[in-house]
């Protein structure tokens, strides 16, 4: 297994301590370490996400159309690849079509990245993992330069929704050249405001603090639903934790005292109306939408974009 390390574990540990001190945990910590990884895999396996996988399978059935501009080998770079299981729905179809393929999963989570590499290698797909921070424009460019254009850039599992989508789409668009294709999915806002399986969402949101020894009895995880006014149709769910007692949180570097009643910002997740996604990609990202596939349950939209 080959993994190039741009973001080291020492850097992640230092950032974790700073994040607890700032009472604000960045997205990468919800997938870092055994307990958060388990909570994420449990959430990702939830039947509520079957519709999303169905949309990727429908795209896989159109692989011949998707790959028209590409000569061999096909290079696929996946930002926030996770365990790679969503990507493999498409990659396996490409492999089965007899096209030569090289896969570059990019993630901050060593454990998930290893799963992505191992899963692709099991399918005999040549794989180079990249451990990098996709919230850093420099790391994004570095990872996207792993292969020459034309290439496929993938972003699956509503990964876009874990970042400020306006900033992130601009940085992603800068990685796209000529005949490159960006394939991403996003979660569609539901009129009734519902989110798939709130129970696994709560465990997932609390997992980084649980990994630091905070107990569910030490306070309460709350969710706040807001509109983001920067584009009509942008909605965000933000989780935070409020301790009921003073806590000494033992980060790997040092202990951080968090007092009763303070707020620790946990993760947030954007949901989009279809119109908001179009505005984001076309007007803010300067991209063209070549195809879109709604999931059968209407909870996700998969889009194929070019420059
Ligand atoms: C919502 S999950 C999606 C995973 C996968 N694409 C899927 O469809 O199952 C987001 C992924 O992005 C990764 N991630 C989050 N923040 C990151 C960061 N700043 N840099 C690199 N990877 C990050 C997480 O480790 C996780 O694997």
CSV table of C-alpha atoms and ligand atoms in Angstrom, one decimal:
chain,number,residue,atom,x,y,z
A,1,UNK,CA,0.0,0.0,0.0
A,2,UNK,CA,1.4,3.4,-1.0
A,3,UNK,CA,0.3,6.6,0.9
A,4,UNK,CA,2.0,9.9,0.4
A,5,UNK,CA,1.8,12.0,3.6
A,6,UNK,CA,1.3,15.7,3.2
A,7,UNK,CA,-0.6,16.1,6.5
A,8,UNK,CA,1.2,14.4,9.4
A,9,UNK,CA,-0.3,12.8,12.5
A,10,UNK,CA,1.8,15.3,14.6
A,11,UNK,CA,0.1,18.2,12.8
A,12,UNK,CA,-3.3,16.7,13.3
A,13,UNK,CA,-2.7,16.2,17.1
A,14,UNK,CA,-1.5,19.8,17.5
A,15,UNK,CA,-4.5,21.1,15.6
A,16,UNK,CA,-6.8,19.0,17.8
A,17,UNK,CA,-5.5,20.6,21.0
A,18,UNK,CA,-5.8,24.0,19.5
A,19,UNK,CA,-9.3,23.2,18.3
A,20,UNK,CA,-10.5,22.1,21.8
A,21,UNK,CA,-8.9,25.3,23.2
A,22,UNK,CA,-10.9,27.3,20.6
A,23,UNK,CA,-14.1,25.3,21.4
A,24,UNK,CA,-14.4,24.6,17.7
A,25,UNK,CA,-13.7,21.2,16.1
A,26,UNK,CA,-12.9,21.1,12.3
A,27,UNK,CA,-14.6,18.5,10.1
A,28,UNK,CA,-11.5,16.2,9.9
A,29,UNK,CA,-11.7,15.3,13.6
A,30,UNK,CA,-15.1,13.5,13.1
A,31,UNK,CA,-13.2,10.8,11.1
A,32,UNK,CA,-9.9,10.7,13.1
A,33,UNK,CA,-9.2,7.9,15.5
A,34,UNK,CA,-10.9,4.5,16.1
A,35,UNK,CA,-14.1,5.7,17.8
A,36,UNK,CA,-15.0,8.5,15.3
A,37,UNK,CA,-14.2,6.2,12.4
A,38,UNK,CA,-16.5,3.5,13.8
A,39,UNK,CA,-19.3,6.1,14.4
A,40,UNK,CA,-18.9,7.4,10.8
A,41,UNK,CA,-18.9,3.9,9.3
A,42,UNK,CA,-22.1,3.1,11.2
A,43,UNK,CA,-23.7,6.2,9.9
A,44,UNK,CA,-22.5,5.7,6.3
A,45,UNK,CA,-23.9,2.1,6.4
A,46,UNK,CA,-27.3,3.4,7.4
A,47,UNK,CA,-30.0,2.3,4.9
A,48,UNK,CA,-31.0,6.0,4.7
A,49,UNK,CA,-28.0,6.4,2.4
A,50,UNK,CA,-29.0,3.6,0.0
A,51,UNK,CA,-30.5,6.2,-2.4
A,52,UNK,CA,-27.2,8.0,-2.7
A,53,UNK,CA,-25.4,4.7,-3.6
A,54,UNK,CA,-28.1,4.1,-6.2
A,55,UNK,CA,-27.3,7.5,-7.9
A,56,UNK,CA,-23.6,6.5,-8.1
A,57,UNK,CA,-24.6,3.1,-9.6
A,58,UNK,CA,-26.7,4.9,-12.2
A,59,UNK,CA,-23.7,7.1,-13.1
A,60,UNK,CA,-21.5,3.9,-13.3
A,61,UNK,CA,-24.0,2.6,-15.9
A,62,UNK,CA,-23.1,5.7,-18.0
A,63,UNK,CA,-19.4,5.2,-17.6
A,64,UNK,CA,-18.9,5.0,-21.4
A,65,UNK,CA,-20.4,8.5,-21.9
A,66,UNK,CA,-18.5,9.9,-18.9
A,67,UNK,CA,-15.2,8.6,-20.2
A,68,UNK,CA,-15.5,9.8,-23.8
A,69,UNK,CA,-12.9,12.5,-23.5
A,70,UNK,CA,-10.4,10.2,-21.7
A,71,UNK,CA,-7.6,8.1,-23.1
A,72,UNK,CA,-6.1,5.4,-21.1
A,73,UNK,CA,-5.2,5.3,-18.3
A,74,UNK,CA,-8.2,7.0,-16.5
A,75,UNK,CA,-7.0,8.9,-13.4
A,76,UNK,CA,-9.5,9.4,-10.6
A,77,UNK,CA,-8.7,11.6,-7.7
A,78,UNK,CA,-11.2,11.5,-4.8
A,79,UNK,CA,-11.2,14.4,-2.3
A,80,UNK,CA,-12.4,13.2,1.1
A,81,UNK,CA,-12.6,9.6,-0.2
A,82,UNK,CA,-13.4,8.0,3.2
A,83,UNK,CA,-13.2,4.2,3.0
A,84,UNK,CA,-13.7,4.6,-0.8
A,85,UNK,CA,-16.8,2.5,-0.9
A,86,UNK,CA,-18.9,5.1,-2.7
A,87,UNK,CA,-16.0,5.8,-5.2
A,88,UNK,CA,-15.7,2.1,-5.9
A,89,UNK,CA,-19.3,1.9,-7.3
A,90,UNK,CA,-18.0,4.0,-10.2
A,91,UNK,CA,-14.4,2.7,-10.3
A,92,UNK,CA,-15.4,-0.9,-10.4
A,93,UNK,CA,-17.6,-0.2,-13.5
A,94,UNK,CA,-14.7,1.6,-15.2
A,95,UNK,CA,-12.4,-1.4,-14.4
A,96,UNK,CA,-15.0,-3.9,-15.7
A,97,UNK,CA,-15.2,-1.9,-19.0
A,98,UNK,CA,-11.6,-2.9,-19.5
A,99,UNK,CA,-10.2,0.6,-19.2
A,100,UNK,CA,-6.8,1.1,-17.4
A,101,UNK,CA,-7.4,3.0,-14.2
A,102,UNK,CA,-5.4,4.7,-11.5
A,103,UNK,CA,-7.1,5.9,-8.2
A,104,UNK,CA,-5.8,8.5,-5.8
A,105,UNK,CA,-8.0,8.7,-2.6
A,106,UNK,CA,-7.2,11.8,-0.6
A,107,UNK,CA,-8.2,12.0,3.0
A,108,UNK,CA,-7.0,13.3,6.4
A,109,UNK,CA,-8.0,10.1,8.2
A,110,UNK,CA,-5.2,7.5,8.1
A,111,UNK,CA,-7.6,4.6,8.9
A,112,UNK,CA,-10.2,5.5,6.3
A,113,UNK,CA,-7.5,6.1,3.7
A,114,UNK,CA,-6.0,2.7,4.3
A,115,UNK,CA,-9.5,1.2,3.8
A,116,UNK,CA,-9.9,3.1,0.5
A,117,UNK,CA,-6.5,1.9,-0.7
A,118,UNK,CA,-7.1,-1.7,0.4
A,119,UNK,CA,-10.6,-1.8,-1.1
A,120,UNK,CA,-9.3,-0.5,-4.5
A,121,UNK,CA,-6.3,-2.8,-4.5
A,122,UNK,CA,-8.6,-5.8,-3.8
A,123,UNK,CA,-10.2,-4.9,-7.2
A,124,UNK,CA,-6.8,-4.8,-8.8
A,125,UNK,CA,-6.9,-1.0,-9.3
A,126,UNK,CA,-3.6,0.7,-9.1
A,127,UNK,CA,-3.8,3.1,-6.1
A,128,UNK,CA,-1.8,5.9,-4.6
A,129,UNK,CA,-3.3,7.3,-1.4
A,130,UNK,CA,-2.7,10.9,-0.4
A,131,UNK,CA,-3.0,12.0,3.3
A,132,UNK,CA,-3.8,15.7,3.0
A,133,UNK,CA,-6.0,18.4,4.3
A,134,UNK,CA,-8.7,19.2,1.7
A,135,UNK,CA,-9.7,22.4,3.6
A,136,UNK,CA,-6.3,23.8,2.5
A,137,UNK,CA,-6.3,25.2,-1.1
A,138,UNK,CA,-2.6,24.3,-1.3
A,139,UNK,CA,-3.2,20.7,-0.4
A,140,UNK,CA,-6.1,20.5,-2.8
A,141,UNK,CA,-3.9,21.7,-5.7
A,142,UNK,CA,-1.1,19.4,-4.6
A,143,UNK,CA,-3.4,16.4,-4.6
A,144,UNK,CA,-5.1,17.3,-7.9
A,145,UNK,CA,-1.7,17.6,-9.5
A,146,UNK,CA,-1.1,13.9,-8.7
A,147,UNK,CA,-2.2,13.1,-12.2
A,148,UNK,CA,-2.2,14.9,-15.6
A,149,UNK,CA,-5.4,16.1,-17.2
A,150,UNK,CA,-7.8,14.9,-18.3
A,151,UNK,CA,-8.8,13.4,-15.0
A,152,UNK,CA,-11.8,12.6,-12.9
A,153,UNK,CA,-12.1,14.6,-9.6
A,154,UNK,CA,-14.6,12.9,-7.2
A,155,UNK,CA,-16.2,14.3,-4.1
A,156,UNK,CA,-18.7,11.8,-2.6
A,157,UNK,CA,-20.9,11.5,0.4
A,158,UNK,CA,-21.9,15.2,0.7
A,159,UNK,CA,-18.3,15.9,1.6
A,160,UNK,CA,-18.8,19.4,0.1
A,161,UNK,CA,-21.5,20.0,2.8
A,162,UNK,CA,-18.9,19.7,5.6
A,163,UNK,CA,-17.1,22.8,4.5
A,164,UNK,CA,-18.2,26.4,3.7
A,165,UNK,CA,-19.5,25.5,0.2
A,166,UNK,CA,-18.9,28.9,-1.4
A,167,UNK,CA,-15.2,28.9,-0.5
A,168,UNK,CA,-14.7,25.2,-1.2
A,169,UNK,CA,-16.3,25.2,-4.6
A,170,UNK,CA,-14.0,28.1,-5.7
A,171,UNK,CA,-10.9,26.1,-4.6
A,172,UNK,CA,-12.2,22.9,-6.2
A,173,UNK,CA,-12.9,24.7,-9.5
A,174,UNK,CA,-9.3,25.9,-9.5
A,175,UNK,CA,-8.2,22.3,-9.7
A,176,UNK,CA,-10.3,21.6,-12.8
A,177,UNK,CA,-8.7,22.1,-16.3
A,178,UNK,CA,-9.6,21.3,-19.9
A,179,UNK,CA,-11.5,18.1,-20.2
A,180,UNK,CA,-11.4,17.2,-16.5
A,181,UNK,CA,-14.6,16.2,-14.9
A,182,UNK,CA,-15.8,17.0,-11.3
A,183,UNK,CA,-18.3,14.5,-10.0
A,184,UNK,CA,-19.9,15.4,-6.7
A,185,UNK,CA,-23.0,14.6,-4.8
A,186,UNK,CA,-24.8,16.8,-2.3
A,187,UNK,CA,-27.6,16.4,0.2
A,188,UNK,CA,-30.9,17.9,-0.9
A,189,UNK,CA,-32.7,20.0,1.7
A,190,UNK,CA,-36.1,18.4,2.6
A,191,UNK,CA,-39.1,20.8,3.0
A,192,UNK,CA,-39.9,19.1,6.4
A,193,UNK,CA,-36.3,19.9,7.5
A,194,UNK,CA,-35.7,16.2,8.2
A,195,UNK,CA,-32.2,14.7,8.2
A,196,UNK,CA,-31.4,10.9,7.7
A,197,UNK,CA,-31.4,9.1,11.0
A,198,UNK,CA,-30.8,11.6,13.7
A,199,UNK,CA,-29.6,8.9,16.2
A,200,UNK,CA,-26.5,8.0,14.2
A,201,UNK,CA,-26.0,11.7,13.5
A,202,UNK,CA,-25.9,12.4,17.3
A,203,UNK,CA,-23.3,9.6,17.9
A,204,UNK,CA,-21.3,10.7,14.9
A,205,UNK,CA,-21.3,14.4,16.1
A,206,UNK,CA,-20.3,13.4,19.7
A,207,UNK,CA,-17.6,10.9,18.7
A,208,UNK,CA,-14.5,13.2,18.8
A,209,UNK,CA,-15.4,14.3,22.3
A,210,UNK,CA,-16.2,10.7,23.4
A,211,UNK,CA,-12.7,9.7,22.1
A,212,UNK,CA,-11.2,12.3,24.4
A,213,UNK,CA,-13.0,10.8,27.4
A,214,UNK,CA,-16.1,13.1,27.6
A,215,UNK,CA,-19.1,11.1,28.6
A,216,UNK,CA,-22.7,11.6,27.2
A,217,UNK,CA,-23.7,12.4,30.8
A,218,UNK,CA,-21.3,15.3,30.9
A,219,UNK,CA,-23.6,17.5,28.9
A,220,UNK,CA,-25.8,17.7,25.9
A,221,UNK,CA,-25.4,17.7,22.1
A,222,UNK,CA,-27.7,20.2,20.4
A,223,UNK,CA,-28.5,20.7,16.8
A,224,UNK,CA,-29.2,24.1,15.3
A,225,UNK,CA,-30.9,24.5,11.9
A,226,UNK,CA,-30.2,27.7,10.1
A,227,UNK,CA,-30.4,29.3,6.6
A,228,UNK,CA,-27.2,30.6,5.1
A,229,UNK,CA,-28.2,33.8,3.4
A,230,UNK,CA,-25.3,33.9,1.0
A,231,UNK,CA,-27.3,31.9,-1.6
A,232,UNK,CA,-31.1,31.3,-1.5
A,233,UNK,CA,-31.7,27.6,-0.7
A,234,UNK,CA,-28.6,27.0,1.5
A,235,UNK,CA,-29.4,25.4,4.8
A,236,UNK,CA,-27.0,24.3,7.5
A,237,UNK,CA,-27.3,22.1,10.5
A,238,UNK,CA,-24.7,22.8,13.2
A,239,UNK,CA,-24.1,20.6,16.2
A,240,UNK,CA,-22.6,21.8,19.5
A,241,UNK,CA,-22.0,20.4,22.9
A,242,UNK,CA,-22.8,22.2,26.2
A,243,UNK,CA,-21.2,20.7,29.3
A,244,UNK,CA,-23.4,20.5,32.4
A,245,UNK,CA,-20.3,20.5,34.6
A,246,UNK,CA,-16.7,21.7,34.4
A,247,UNK,CA,-14.6,19.3,32.3
A,248,UNK,CA,-10.9,18.6,32.0
A,249,UNK,CA,-10.5,17.4,28.4
A,250,UNK,CA,-7.3,15.4,27.9
A,251,UNK,CA,-6.1,16.1,24.4
A,252,UNK,CA,-3.0,14.1,23.4
A,253,UNK,CA,-0.9,17.2,24.0
A,254,UNK,CA,-2.4,18.7,27.3
A,255,UNK,CA,-5.5,19.0,29.4
A,256,UNK,CA,-8.0,21.8,28.5
A,257,UNK,CA,-10.4,23.1,31.1
A,258,UNK,CA,-13.9,23.7,29.6
A,259,UNK,CA,-16.4,25.2,32.0
A,260,UNK,CA,-20.0,24.3,32.6
A,261,UNK,CA,-22.3,26.1,30.1
A,262,UNK,CA,-19.7,26.9,27.5
A,263,UNK,CA,-20.3,25.8,23.9
A,264,UNK,CA,-18.0,23.5,21.9
A,265,UNK,CA,-18.8,23.7,18.2
A,266,UNK,CA,-19.0,20.3,16.7
A,267,UNK,CA,-19.5,19.6,13.0
A,268,UNK,CA,-21.9,21.3,10.6
A,269,UNK,CA,-23.4,20.0,7.5
A,270,UNK,CA,-24.9,22.0,4.6
A,271,UNK,CA,-28.0,20.9,2.7
A,272,UNK,CA,-29.0,22.5,-0.6
A,273,UNK,CA,-32.0,23.0,-2.8
A,274,UNK,CA,-31.4,22.0,-6.4
A,275,UNK,CA,-31.5,25.7,-7.4
A,276,UNK,CA,-28.9,26.5,-4.7
A,277,UNK,CA,-26.6,23.8,-6.0
A,278,UNK,CA,-26.9,25.1,-9.5
A,279,UNK,CA,-26.1,28.7,-8.4
A,280,UNK,CA,-23.2,27.4,-6.4
A,281,UNK,CA,-21.6,25.4,-9.1
A,282,UNK,CA,-22.4,27.6,-12.1
A,283,UNK,CA,-22.3,31.2,-10.8
A,284,UNK,CA,-19.9,30.8,-7.9
A,285,UNK,CA,-17.7,28.0,-9.2
A,286,UNK,CA,-17.8,29.0,-12.9
A,287,UNK,CA,-18.6,25.3,-13.8
A,288,UNK,CA,-20.8,23.8,-16.4
A,289,UNK,CA,-23.2,21.0,-15.3
A,290,UNK,CA,-23.1,18.2,-17.9
A,291,UNK,CA,-25.4,15.8,-16.1
A,292,UNK,CA,-27.3,15.3,-12.9
A,293,UNK,CA,-28.8,12.2,-11.3
A,294,UNK,CA,-31.2,12.6,-8.4
A,295,UNK,CA,-31.2,9.7,-5.9
A,296,UNK,CA,-34.5,7.7,-6.0
A,297,UNK,CA,-35.5,9.0,-2.5
A,298,UNK,CA,-34.9,12.7,-3.6
A,299,UNK,CA,-32.4,13.1,-0.7
A,300,UNK,CA,-29.3,13.5,-2.8
A,301,UNK,CA,-28.2,14.9,-6.2
A,302,UNK,CA,-25.2,13.7,-8.1
A,303,UNK,CA,-23.7,16.1,-10.6
A,304,UNK,CA,-21.1,15.8,-13.4
A,305,UNK,CA,-19.4,19.2,-14.1
A,306,UNK,CA,-16.7,20.5,-16.3
A,307,UNK,CA,-15.0,23.9,-16.7
B,1,LIG,C1,-18.8,12.8,4.6
B,1,LIG,S1,-17.4,11.8,4.6
B,1,LIG,C2,-17.5,11.1,2.9
B,1,LIG,C3,-16.6,9.9,2.7
B,1,LIG,C4,-16.8,9.2,1.4
B,1,LIG,N1,-16.5,10.1,0.3
B,1,LIG,C5,-18.1,8.6,1.2
B,1,LIG,O1,-18.8,8.9,0.3
B,1,LIG,O2,-18.4,7.7,2.1
B,1,LIG,C6,-16.1,13.1,4.4
B,1,LIG,C7,-14.7,12.6,4.3
B,1,LIG,O3,-13.8,13.7,4.2
B,1,LIG,C8,-12.7,13.5,5.0
B,1,LIG,N2,-12.3,14.8,5.5
B,1,LIG,C9,-13.0,15.7,6.3
B,1,LIG,N3,-12.3,16.8,6.5
B,1,LIG,C10,-11.1,16.7,5.8
B,1,LIG,C11,-10.0,17.5,5.6
B,1,LIG,N4,-9.9,18.7,6.1
B,1,LIG,N5,-9.0,17.0,4.8
B,1,LIG,C12,-9.1,15.8,4.3
B,1,LIG,N6,-10.1,15.0,4.4
B,1,LIG,C13,-11.1,15.4,5.2
B,1,LIG,C14,-13.2,12.6,6.2
B,1,LIG,O4,-12.1,11.9,6.8
B,1,LIG,C15,-14.2,11.7,5.4
B,1,LIG,O5,-13.6,10.6,5.0
